[in-house]
């Protein structure tokens, strides 16, 4: 049995192993969900400007902090530098806007959301080229962006800094060009997309890994459809091996999928706006998978990426785009 609920980052800060993901939830949904999440014990909340919900999350945090129901140092708040503002001069104004929306003086972890950059029009819409594709900014310079990220730590605006969706080579390059090492790489990670080489590399370099879409992501199917992409996405909760292990432990398939991630030394940020499921996702510290069960789930790897960024058609032309999707094959 393990009651350890935190992962210690390379700067000594403790990050709760289970956080709540907040992508694809309306303001009303997210206020209710964050309220419910804090109520059942979540302290790690993951957001980003592109999710459009930082102001709603900020309202809930302010209510809880003002009422003395939680102390700021008990919270672990993560937000990100968006792909449309992925340039050195945009780092400081972007985090300041996030902090204003979140009604906080600092975030615990600030991530570069993607290794690539997209161009936008003055009205905030994506720039589309003559071929009808999203226009990329190919000049993305991770080392230059990172220099500005490091300044945020010195200024007290971010306690820790890291990256998201970075490949092994991109993380390695950053490690050679940094004063402050990235504390975290947030990546898609679940039984069907294990990215073991990347995970092992990050762990060896003491870069913590956070798994997004740890239960798959049903919401991405709807998001894809909105971009005209039809894709069958697997239901991880319906995998026979997962259901069998869940039955053996008297747990749900979701709890087994999350426990497997924790047993592999990662954090996870499952998204839910349902109060019962939020509670269930956090209730994973009273059991542990056997070595045989971990191995059985490890054998399920199929390299199926749910969030392959095909909804940003055109981004595959960016020099730092490393994913495979229907437009790269």
XYZ file of C-alpha atoms in Angstrom:
329
model
C 0.000 0.000 0.000
C 1.158 3.525 -0.649
C -0.131 6.726 0.852
C 2.491 8.889 -0.895
C 0.479 11.561 -2.670
C 3.224 13.877 -3.944
C 6.092 13.821 -6.391
C 9.110 15.934 -5.483
C 10.283 18.095 -8.387
C 13.962 18.756 -9.155
C 13.715 22.101 -7.318
C 12.406 20.457 -4.134
C 8.779 21.515 -4.530
C 6.101 18.882 -4.063
C 3.497 18.356 -6.801
C 0.339 16.367 -5.938
C 0.335 13.130 -7.966
C -3.293 13.566 -9.025
C -4.526 16.871 -10.365
C -7.700 17.914 -12.103
C -7.565 18.620 -15.838
C -9.836 21.397 -17.108
C -9.764 21.370 -20.920
C -13.140 21.426 -22.690
C -15.440 22.567 -19.922
C -17.756 25.594 -19.967
C -17.383 28.354 -17.365
C -20.412 27.107 -15.443
C -19.203 23.493 -15.575
C -15.695 24.436 -14.520
C -16.776 26.579 -11.547
C -18.929 23.728 -10.248
C -16.208 21.147 -10.968
C -13.353 23.093 -9.317
C -15.561 23.755 -6.297
C -16.340 20.016 -6.077
C -12.688 19.080 -6.683
C -11.420 21.318 -3.871
C -14.180 19.965 -1.623
C -13.048 16.322 -2.071
C -9.367 17.166 -1.621
C -7.788 18.123 -4.951
C -5.089 20.760 -4.609
C -3.410 20.396 -8.042
C -5.339 22.230 -10.786
C -4.170 22.282 -14.400
C -5.324 24.964 -16.830
C -4.132 27.051 -19.795
C -5.169 30.248 -21.603
C -6.315 28.208 -24.629
C -8.851 26.400 -22.430
C -10.605 29.742 -21.926
C -11.409 29.014 -18.277
C -8.732 30.777 -16.216
C -11.159 33.554 -15.108
C -13.747 30.969 -13.950
C -11.074 29.017 -12.047
C -9.809 32.289 -10.579
C -13.272 33.093 -9.192
C -13.433 29.748 -7.370
C -9.877 30.039 -6.020
C -10.575 33.545 -4.729
C -13.719 32.363 -2.932
C -11.846 29.524 -1.244
C -8.806 31.637 -0.357
C -10.869 34.574 0.931
C -12.985 32.252 3.068
C -9.851 30.666 4.551
C -10.978 27.221 3.345
C -7.563 26.670 1.746
C -4.160 28.352 2.027
C -2.316 29.445 -1.118
C 0.699 27.296 -0.227
C -1.552 24.217 -0.162
C -2.527 24.714 -3.818
C -0.509 23.638 -6.854
C -1.691 25.663 -9.851
C -0.380 24.964 -13.355
C -0.903 27.080 -16.457
C 0.850 27.452 -19.790
C 2.336 29.700 -22.469
C 0.012 29.118 -25.459
C 1.095 28.061 -28.977
C -0.061 31.435 -30.371
C 2.183 33.375 -27.948
C 5.246 31.160 -28.115
C 7.811 33.920 -28.534
C 10.326 35.344 -26.042
C 8.781 38.836 -25.826
C 5.329 37.346 -25.141
C 6.270 35.268 -22.076
C 6.019 37.989 -19.404
C 2.788 39.694 -20.573
C 1.143 36.292 -21.070
C 1.825 34.984 -17.562
C 0.751 38.356 -16.123
C -2.597 38.023 -17.924
C -2.997 34.451 -16.609
C -2.197 35.571 -13.059
C -4.738 38.407 -13.322
C -7.388 35.956 -14.568
C -6.533 33.381 -11.890
C -6.420 36.164 -9.254
C -3.056 34.868 -8.028
C 0.385 36.392 -7.407
C 2.222 33.354 -8.771
C 1.658 29.928 -10.297
C 3.369 26.827 -8.996
C 4.285 25.570 -12.469
C 4.383 27.409 -15.803
C 4.762 25.323 -18.951
C 5.530 25.999 -22.618
C 2.304 24.442 -23.936
C 3.640 23.191 -27.279
C 7.022 23.077 -29.030
C 5.500 24.788 -32.094
C 4.041 28.242 -32.756
C 0.929 29.309 -34.673
C 0.184 32.760 -36.092
C -3.011 34.666 -35.331
C -4.818 37.704 -36.732
C -5.374 40.885 -34.729
C -8.842 39.647 -33.714
C -7.319 36.493 -32.191
C -8.447 34.112 -34.940
C -5.937 31.726 -36.491
C -4.172 32.936 -39.631
C -5.116 30.728 -42.572
C -2.934 30.613 -45.682
C -3.924 30.400 -49.358
C -4.184 26.602 -49.109
C -6.649 26.862 -46.234
C -4.069 25.670 -43.686
C -3.107 27.180 -40.356
C -0.123 29.464 -40.699
C 2.876 28.530 -38.569
C 5.690 30.686 -37.276
C 8.745 28.550 -38.120
C 11.137 30.757 -36.108
C 10.276 29.143 -32.720
C 13.399 29.301 -30.545
C 13.071 27.158 -27.425
C 16.339 28.386 -25.877
C 15.305 32.043 -26.233
C 11.822 31.354 -24.825
C 13.369 29.404 -21.944
C 15.598 32.326 -21.008
C 12.437 34.404 -20.476
C 10.788 31.529 -18.584
C 13.767 31.471 -16.206
C 13.257 35.175 -15.496
C 9.719 34.391 -14.244
C 11.211 32.289 -11.447
C 13.575 35.116 -10.469
C 10.609 37.529 -10.456
C 8.519 35.217 -8.275
C 5.774 34.817 -10.893
C 6.332 31.064 -11.280
C 7.765 28.715 -8.651
C 8.686 26.102 -11.288
C 8.926 26.044 -15.075
C 8.594 23.236 -17.561
C 7.353 22.111 -20.950
C 4.478 20.206 -22.500
C 4.291 18.001 -25.593
C 8.103 18.103 -25.956
C 9.929 15.153 -27.504
C 13.044 13.526 -26.063
C 15.293 15.517 -28.445
C 13.536 18.793 -27.633
C 13.930 18.217 -23.876
C 17.586 17.193 -24.385
C 18.269 20.366 -26.370
C 16.728 22.483 -23.629
C 18.798 20.749 -20.944
C 21.949 21.820 -22.800
C 20.798 25.450 -22.973
C 19.389 26.238 -19.535
C 20.311 27.603 -16.125
C 17.097 26.295 -14.548
C 16.310 22.745 -15.616
C 12.723 22.040 -16.670
C 10.841 20.629 -13.685
C 8.170 18.886 -15.723
C 7.168 17.599 -19.162
C 3.400 17.230 -19.504
C 2.567 14.713 -22.228
C -0.248 12.486 -23.407
C 0.286 9.199 -21.603
C -1.991 6.209 -21.077
C -1.897 2.438 -21.615
C -2.300 2.825 -25.400
C 0.353 5.592 -25.689
C 3.154 4.905 -23.227
C 6.060 6.808 -24.866
C 8.483 4.780 -22.770
C 11.701 6.116 -24.307
C 10.614 9.715 -23.628
C 9.378 8.909 -20.104
C 12.552 6.992 -19.207
C 14.727 9.815 -20.516
C 12.833 12.459 -18.524
C 12.990 10.374 -15.353
C 16.739 9.799 -15.813
C 17.189 13.572 -16.162
C 14.997 14.240 -13.099
C 12.298 15.917 -15.186
C 8.940 14.879 -13.707
C 6.339 13.621 -16.176
C 2.646 14.473 -15.968
C 0.164 12.381 -17.953
C -2.644 14.261 -19.675
C -5.591 12.309 -21.130
C -4.652 9.468 -18.726
C -8.080 7.897 -19.283
C -8.121 8.625 -23.015
C -10.279 11.594 -23.985
C -13.835 11.281 -25.193
C -13.986 15.067 -25.501
C -11.364 15.070 -28.258
C -13.722 13.163 -30.599
C -16.171 16.082 -30.447
C -13.324 18.582 -30.781
C -12.016 16.704 -33.829
C -15.492 16.615 -35.386
C -15.653 20.407 -35.045
C -12.487 20.565 -37.154
C -13.948 18.149 -39.717
C -11.884 15.180 -38.507
C -13.623 11.849 -38.054
C -11.589 9.385 -36.020
C -12.530 6.340 -33.994
C -10.926 6.717 -30.582
C -10.558 3.713 -28.266
C -12.417 3.460 -24.958
C -9.677 2.658 -22.435
C -12.254 1.777 -19.754
C -13.497 -1.076 -21.932
C -10.161 -2.899 -22.313
C -10.678 -6.483 -20.982
C -7.345 -6.546 -19.088
C -8.183 -3.238 -17.372
C -11.661 -4.472 -16.376
C -10.229 -7.748 -15.077
C -7.658 -5.985 -12.859
C -10.333 -3.528 -11.658
C -12.593 -6.410 -10.590
C -9.691 -8.069 -8.719
C -9.131 -4.892 -6.651
C -12.775 -3.847 -6.273
C -11.938 -0.643 -8.151
C -13.189 1.002 -11.343
C -11.305 0.750 -14.675
C -10.506 4.494 -14.390
C -8.916 3.965 -10.968
C -6.782 1.125 -12.335
C -5.626 3.249 -15.302
C -4.634 6.054 -12.922
C -2.961 3.728 -10.412
C -0.883 2.227 -13.235
C 0.403 5.717 -14.093
C 1.279 6.433 -10.441
C 2.963 3.024 -10.077
C 5.165 4.008 -13.021
C 6.308 7.149 -11.162
C 4.247 9.764 -13.043
C 1.598 12.327 -12.112
C -1.827 12.348 -13.791
C -4.410 15.058 -14.480
C -7.705 13.340 -15.346
C -10.433 15.736 -16.430
C -13.943 15.407 -15.049
C -16.781 17.781 -14.253
C -18.738 15.034 -12.468
C -18.493 15.229 -8.647
C -18.682 11.448 -8.117
C -15.993 10.744 -10.733
C -13.774 13.520 -9.371
C -13.885 11.798 -5.984
C -13.297 8.379 -7.540
C -10.270 9.608 -9.548
C -8.655 10.818 -6.329
C -9.402 7.585 -4.473
C -6.402 5.667 -5.819
C -4.052 5.693 -2.830
C -5.388 2.675 -0.927
C -4.233 0.000 -3.379
C -1.252 -0.857 -5.547
C -0.945 -2.976 -8.668
C 1.202 -6.118 -8.570
C 4.272 -6.336 -10.799
C 2.377 -8.804 -12.984
C -0.567 -6.392 -13.339
C 1.747 -3.498 -14.212
C 3.439 -5.697 -16.840
C 0.060 -6.782 -18.254
C -0.972 -3.149 -18.749
C 2.455 -2.249 -20.126
C 1.960 -4.879 -22.828
C -1.101 -2.969 -24.119
C 0.953 -0.163 -25.716
C -0.316 0.506 -29.265
C 1.184 3.965 -29.905
C -2.323 5.414 -30.351
C -2.192 9.175 -29.801
C -5.563 10.727 -28.981
C -4.400 14.358 -29.137
C -2.426 14.331 -32.407
C -3.030 18.026 -33.217
C -4.708 17.169 -36.543
C -7.298 19.781 -35.501
C -4.547 22.362 -36.191
C -4.249 21.309 -39.848
C -1.122 22.975 -41.205
C 0.873 22.813 -37.967
C 2.528 19.611 -39.211
C 4.703 21.891 -41.406
C 6.337 23.474 -38.346
C 10.000 22.390 -37.938
C 9.389 21.508 -34.265
C 6.270 19.397 -34.956
C 7.190 15.801 -34.113
C 3.839 14.010 -33.924
C 2.318 11.619 -36.426
C -1.236 12.242 -37.625
C -3.302 11.771 -40.788
C -1.538 14.732 -42.418
C 2.012 13.476 -41.798
C 1.591 9.935 -43.116
